[in-house]
Amino acid sequence: EAGVTQSPTHLIKTRGQQVTLRCSPISGHTSVYWYQQALGLGLQFLLWYDEGEERNRGNFPPRFSGRQFPNYSSELNVNALELEDSALYLCASSLEPGDGYTFGSGTRLTVV
Amino acid sequence: QKEVEQNSGPLSVPEGAIASLNCTYSDRGSQSFFWYRQYSGKSPELIMFIYSNGDKEDGRFTAQLNKASQYVSLLIRDSQPSDSATYLCAVRSGGSYIPTFGRGTSLIVHP
């Protein structure tokens, strides 16, 4: 069974640019979660999608957005990139909301 | 503000010893408790979850939950150098599907 897949693995962007990260959950998992892990900070919750709808949002500005497609894959979009957005972005999925997560390998975003 | 606290460490133990990792939480309504292991440069991996007071064992790992004292622990028996990683505690309240993560404890198992 394939795990949670994320792309790309690494990304370097310039401040002010926009970026799109992609995630495919484990087959059968309908919930997809996005987290940011910046150096020295813990896992910060960004967004939760389930059955195509945004169910919850963390304490991040509106320039962080996303969507979930009918096949349950998901995109995270970050507009107007700032240097502080440099981090590991992790996608996770779960069979049921509230279950433990299976994480993808992450996308390392560097903003210069 | 729901808080989950972990000692950042590093916790250093010799090979073969028992490693004890602790996590305290502030929300008395917490219902689900998770331990994740994260190797350096890798993503977190779920290793244990516990919902009820008491102990839950899985191989060399034991999770201990004490809701009255609001702490959850992870014991690793017969620690191996391959157990060296950061261990993240995550706590989910009954009114939310999203857990709060602690910042993790770094464990070093030396030969």
Tab-separated table of C-alpha atoms in Angstrom:
chain	number	residue	atom	x	y	z
A	1	GLU	CA	0.000	0.000	0.000
A	2	ALA	CA	1.440	3.355	-1.019
A	3	GLY	CA	1.924	5.841	1.789
A	4	VAL	CA	1.236	9.549	1.757
A	5	THR	CA	3.090	11.102	-1.153
A	6	GLN	CA	4.164	14.712	-1.398
A	7	SER	CA	5.720	16.730	-4.178
A	8	PRO	CA	8.041	18.370	-4.756
A	9	THR	CA	10.667	17.235	-2.241
A	10	HIS	CA	12.560	20.490	-2.216
A	11	LEU	CA	11.757	23.960	-3.466
A	12	ILE	CA	13.591	27.265	-3.522
A	13	LYS	CA	11.540	30.390	-4.083
A	14	THR	CA	12.115	34.111	-3.971
A	15	ARG	CA	10.329	36.349	-1.502
A	16	GLY	CA	7.013	37.526	-2.922
A	17	GLN	CA	6.530	34.527	-5.186
A	18	GLN	CA	3.761	31.945	-4.941
A	19	VAL	CA	4.131	28.199	-4.403
A	20	THR	CA	1.897	25.140	-4.683
A	21	LEU	CA	2.591	21.954	-2.780
A	22	ARG	CA	0.845	18.678	-3.525
A	23	CYS	CA	-0.206	15.689	-1.455
A	24	SER	CA	-1.848	12.345	-2.122
A	25	PRO	CA	-3.236	10.531	0.919
A	26	ILE	CA	-3.239	6.823	1.592
A	27	SER	CA	-5.896	5.090	-0.464
A	28	GLY	CA	-9.151	5.123	1.492
A	29	HIS	CA	-8.180	8.062	3.685
A	30	THR	CA	-10.469	11.018	3.185
A	31	SER	CA	-8.903	13.414	5.703
A	32	VAL	CA	-5.810	15.391	4.733
A	33	TYR	CA	-3.931	17.674	7.103
A	34	TRP	CA	-1.203	20.224	6.414
A	35	TYR	CA	1.451	21.198	8.954
A	36	GLN	CA	4.394	23.567	8.975
A	37	GLN	CA	7.553	22.600	10.849
A	38	ALA	CA	9.960	25.511	11.034
A	39	LEU	CA	13.386	25.191	12.621
A	40	GLY	CA	13.131	25.441	16.377
A	41	LEU	CA	9.352	25.429	16.340
A	42	GLY	CA	7.032	22.506	16.764
A	43	LEU	CA	4.533	21.188	14.305
A	44	GLN	CA	2.123	24.000	13.537
A	45	PHE	CA	-1.302	23.045	12.183
A	46	LEU	CA	-2.237	24.773	8.944
A	47	LEU	CA	-5.328	23.206	7.382
A	48	TRP	CA	-7.598	20.165	7.517
A	49	TYR	CA	-9.621	18.917	4.560
A	50	ASP	CA	-12.173	16.145	4.639
A	51	GLU	CA	-14.517	15.005	1.885
A	52	GLY	CA	-13.501	17.970	-0.248
A	53	GLU	CA	-14.254	20.615	2.366
A	54	GLU	CA	-12.033	22.742	4.566
A	55	ARG	CA	-12.922	21.617	8.096
A	56	ASN	CA	-10.470	23.549	10.234
A	57	ARG	CA	-7.790	26.136	9.878
A	58	GLY	CA	-4.822	26.981	12.083
A	59	ASN	CA	-3.569	30.396	13.098
A	60	PHE	CA	-2.019	31.339	9.774
A	61	PRO	CA	-2.712	34.321	7.476
A	62	PRO	CA	-5.085	33.983	4.500
A	63	ARG	CA	-2.178	33.784	2.062
A	64	PHE	CA	-1.988	30.150	3.149
A	65	SER	CA	-4.798	28.325	1.395
A	66	GLY	CA	-5.549	25.028	-0.197
A	67	ARG	CA	-8.097	22.653	-1.550
A	68	GLN	CA	-8.973	19.005	-1.738
A	69	PHE	CA	-9.909	17.286	-4.959
A	70	PRO	CA	-12.583	14.598	-5.549
A	71	ASN	CA	-9.876	11.916	-5.401
A	72	TYR	CA	-8.929	13.282	-1.926
A	73	SER	CA	-5.551	14.598	-3.031
A	74	SER	CA	-4.790	18.091	-1.837
A	75	GLU	CA	-2.863	21.230	-2.660
A	76	LEU	CA	-1.416	23.830	-0.343
A	77	ASN	CA	-0.907	27.270	-1.838
A	78	VAL	CA	1.201	29.973	-0.283
A	79	ASN	CA	1.075	33.448	-1.804
A	80	ALA	CA	3.411	36.390	-1.293
A	81	LEU	CA	6.140	34.239	0.201
A	82	GLU	CA	8.076	35.630	3.138
A	83	LEU	CA	11.448	34.542	4.466
A	84	GLU	CA	9.738	33.163	7.585
A	85	ASP	CA	7.806	30.710	5.403
A	86	SER	CA	10.979	28.679	5.011
A	87	ALA	CA	10.119	25.359	6.636
A	88	LEU	CA	9.289	21.717	6.147
A	89	TYR	CA	5.682	21.382	5.023
A	90	LEU	CA	4.139	18.103	6.015
A	91	CYS	CA	0.983	16.524	4.734
A	92	ALA	CA	-0.728	13.767	6.696
A	93	SER	CA	-3.784	11.630	6.261
A	94	SER	CA	-5.979	9.564	8.540
A	95	LEU	CA	-8.713	6.999	8.001
A	96	GLU	CA	-11.085	8.804	10.341
A	97	PRO	CA	-10.940	12.363	11.707
A	98	GLY	CA	-9.167	12.309	15.042
A	99	ASP	CA	-7.170	9.161	14.315
A	100	GLY	CA	-3.393	9.124	14.395
A	101	TYR	CA	-1.673	10.473	11.323
A	102	THR	CA	0.411	8.965	8.592
A	103	PHE	CA	2.759	11.691	7.391
A	104	GLY	CA	4.262	12.164	3.981
A	105	SER	CA	7.968	12.767	3.582
A	106	GLY	CA	7.416	16.517	3.359
A	107	THR	CA	8.375	19.399	1.115
A	108	ARG	CA	11.334	21.490	2.187
A	109	LEU	CA	10.629	25.088	1.163
A	110	THR	CA	13.386	27.666	1.222
A	111	VAL	CA	12.505	31.304	0.607
A	112	VAL	CA	15.401	33.561	-0.328
B	1	GLN	CA	-4.842	27.850	24.949
B	2	LYS	CA	-4.218	24.117	24.960
B	3	GLU	CA	-0.634	23.384	25.861
B	4	VAL	CA	1.459	20.277	25.532
B	5	GLU	CA	4.830	20.389	27.251
B	6	GLN	CA	7.852	18.200	26.702
B	7	ASN	CA	11.393	18.527	27.961
B	8	SER	CA	13.451	19.298	24.856
B	9	GLY	CA	16.401	17.237	26.126
B	10	PRO	CA	18.552	15.772	24.884
B	11	LEU	CA	17.882	12.727	27.005
B	12	SER	CA	20.949	10.523	26.845
B	13	VAL	CA	20.731	6.861	27.849
B	14	PRO	CA	23.102	3.933	27.395
B	15	GLU	CA	22.245	1.094	25.050
B	16	GLY	CA	20.047	-1.477	26.766
B	17	ALA	CA	18.609	0.948	29.313
B	18	ILE	CA	15.023	2.111	29.678
B	19	ALA	CA	14.328	5.545	28.186
B	20	SER	CA	11.488	7.462	29.811
B	21	LEU	CA	9.918	10.333	27.911
B	22	ASN	CA	7.308	12.529	29.542
B	23	CYS	CA	4.591	14.852	28.305
B	24	THR	CA	2.174	17.042	30.268
B	25	TYR	CA	-0.952	18.685	28.931
B	26	SER	CA	-3.206	21.459	30.100
B	27	ASP	CA	-6.666	20.506	28.798
B	28	ARG	CA	-8.539	18.190	31.188
B	29	GLY	CA	-10.914	17.328	28.356
B	30	SER	CA	-8.159	15.601	26.398
B	31	GLN	CA	-9.140	12.177	25.136
B	32	SER	CA	-6.565	10.887	22.668
B	33	PHE	CA	-2.802	10.752	23.106
B	34	PHE	CA	-0.223	9.967	20.455
B	35	TRP	CA	3.521	9.444	20.326
B	36	TYR	CA	5.422	10.063	17.109
B	37	ARG	CA	9.071	9.389	16.373
B	38	GLN	CA	10.946	11.735	14.053
B	39	TYR	CA	14.415	10.942	12.829
B	40	SER	CA	16.596	13.871	11.846
B	41	GLY	CA	15.619	15.134	8.414
B	42	LYS	CA	12.624	12.804	8.196
B	43	SER	CA	8.898	13.123	8.804
B	44	PRO	CA	7.153	11.978	12.010
B	45	GLU	CA	5.992	8.374	12.320
B	46	LEU	CA	3.180	7.267	14.623
B	47	ILE	CA	4.469	4.683	17.103
B	48	MET	CA	1.867	4.586	19.874
B	49	PHE	CA	-1.561	5.883	20.782
B	50	ILE	CA	-3.509	5.558	24.009
B	51	TYR	CA	-7.013	6.590	24.999
B	52	SER	CA	-7.572	5.083	28.454
B	53	ASN	CA	-5.852	5.493	31.790
B	54	GLY	CA	-3.141	2.950	32.478
B	55	ASP	CA	-0.507	1.288	30.354
B	56	LYS	CA	-0.451	0.142	26.758
B	57	GLU	CA	2.382	-2.019	25.532
B	58	ASP	CA	3.602	-2.643	21.997
B	59	GLY	CA	6.873	-4.493	21.712
B	60	ARG	CA	9.583	-2.486	23.441
B	61	PHE	CA	7.311	0.550	23.779
B	62	THR	CA	4.911	1.257	26.645
B	63	ALA	CA	2.645	4.281	26.817
B	64	GLN	CA	1.409	5.306	30.252
B	65	LEU	CA	-1.519	7.669	30.735
B	66	ASN	CA	-2.537	9.380	33.953
B	67	LYS	CA	-5.475	11.696	33.288
B	68	ALA	CA	-5.778	12.820	36.911
B	69	SER	CA	-2.221	14.156	36.838
B	70	GLN	CA	-2.459	15.148	33.161
B	71	TYR	CA	0.600	13.414	31.877
B	72	VAL	CA	1.430	10.741	29.366
B	73	SER	CA	4.737	8.907	29.200
B	74	LEU	CA	6.540	6.733	26.700
B	75	LEU	CA	8.910	4.064	27.957
B	76	ILE	CA	11.361	2.430	25.588
B	77	ARG	CA	12.853	-0.765	26.969
B	78	ASP	CA	16.196	-2.179	25.837
B	79	SER	CA	17.006	1.103	24.081
B	80	GLN	CA	19.002	0.809	20.872
B	81	PRO	CA	21.098	3.418	19.032
B	82	SER	CA	18.461	3.220	16.283
B	83	ASP	CA	15.960	4.673	18.779
B	84	SER	CA	17.901	7.963	18.723
B	85	ALA	CA	15.364	10.461	17.409
B	86	THR	CA	13.015	13.212	18.503
B	87	TYR	CA	9.812	11.966	20.117
B	88	LEU	CA	6.714	14.118	19.681
B	89	CYS	CA	3.727	13.941	21.985
B	90	ALA	CA	0.350	14.916	20.542
B	91	VAL	CA	-2.837	15.403	22.533
B	92	ARG	CA	-6.357	15.691	21.153
B	93	SER	CA	-9.254	17.159	23.083
B	94	GLY	CA	-12.734	15.735	22.927
B	95	GLY	CA	-14.076	18.832	21.221
B	96	SER	CA	-11.556	18.902	18.386
B	97	TYR	CA	-10.267	16.586	15.698
B	98	ILE	CA	-6.907	18.366	15.595
B	99	PRO	CA	-4.260	17.403	18.147
B	100	THR	CA	-1.826	19.800	19.743
B	101	PHE	CA	1.785	18.741	19.361
B	102	GLY	CA	4.548	19.225	21.873
B	103	ARG	CA	7.923	20.423	20.628
B	104	GLY	CA	9.460	17.026	21.161
B	105	THR	CA	12.177	15.422	23.252
B	106	SER	CA	15.467	14.500	21.649
B	107	LEU	CA	16.641	11.032	22.679
B	108	ILE	CA	20.217	9.866	22.240
B	109	VAL	CA	21.047	6.220	22.861
B	110	HIS	CA	24.804	5.748	23.068
B	111	PRO	CA	26.564	2.390	22.632
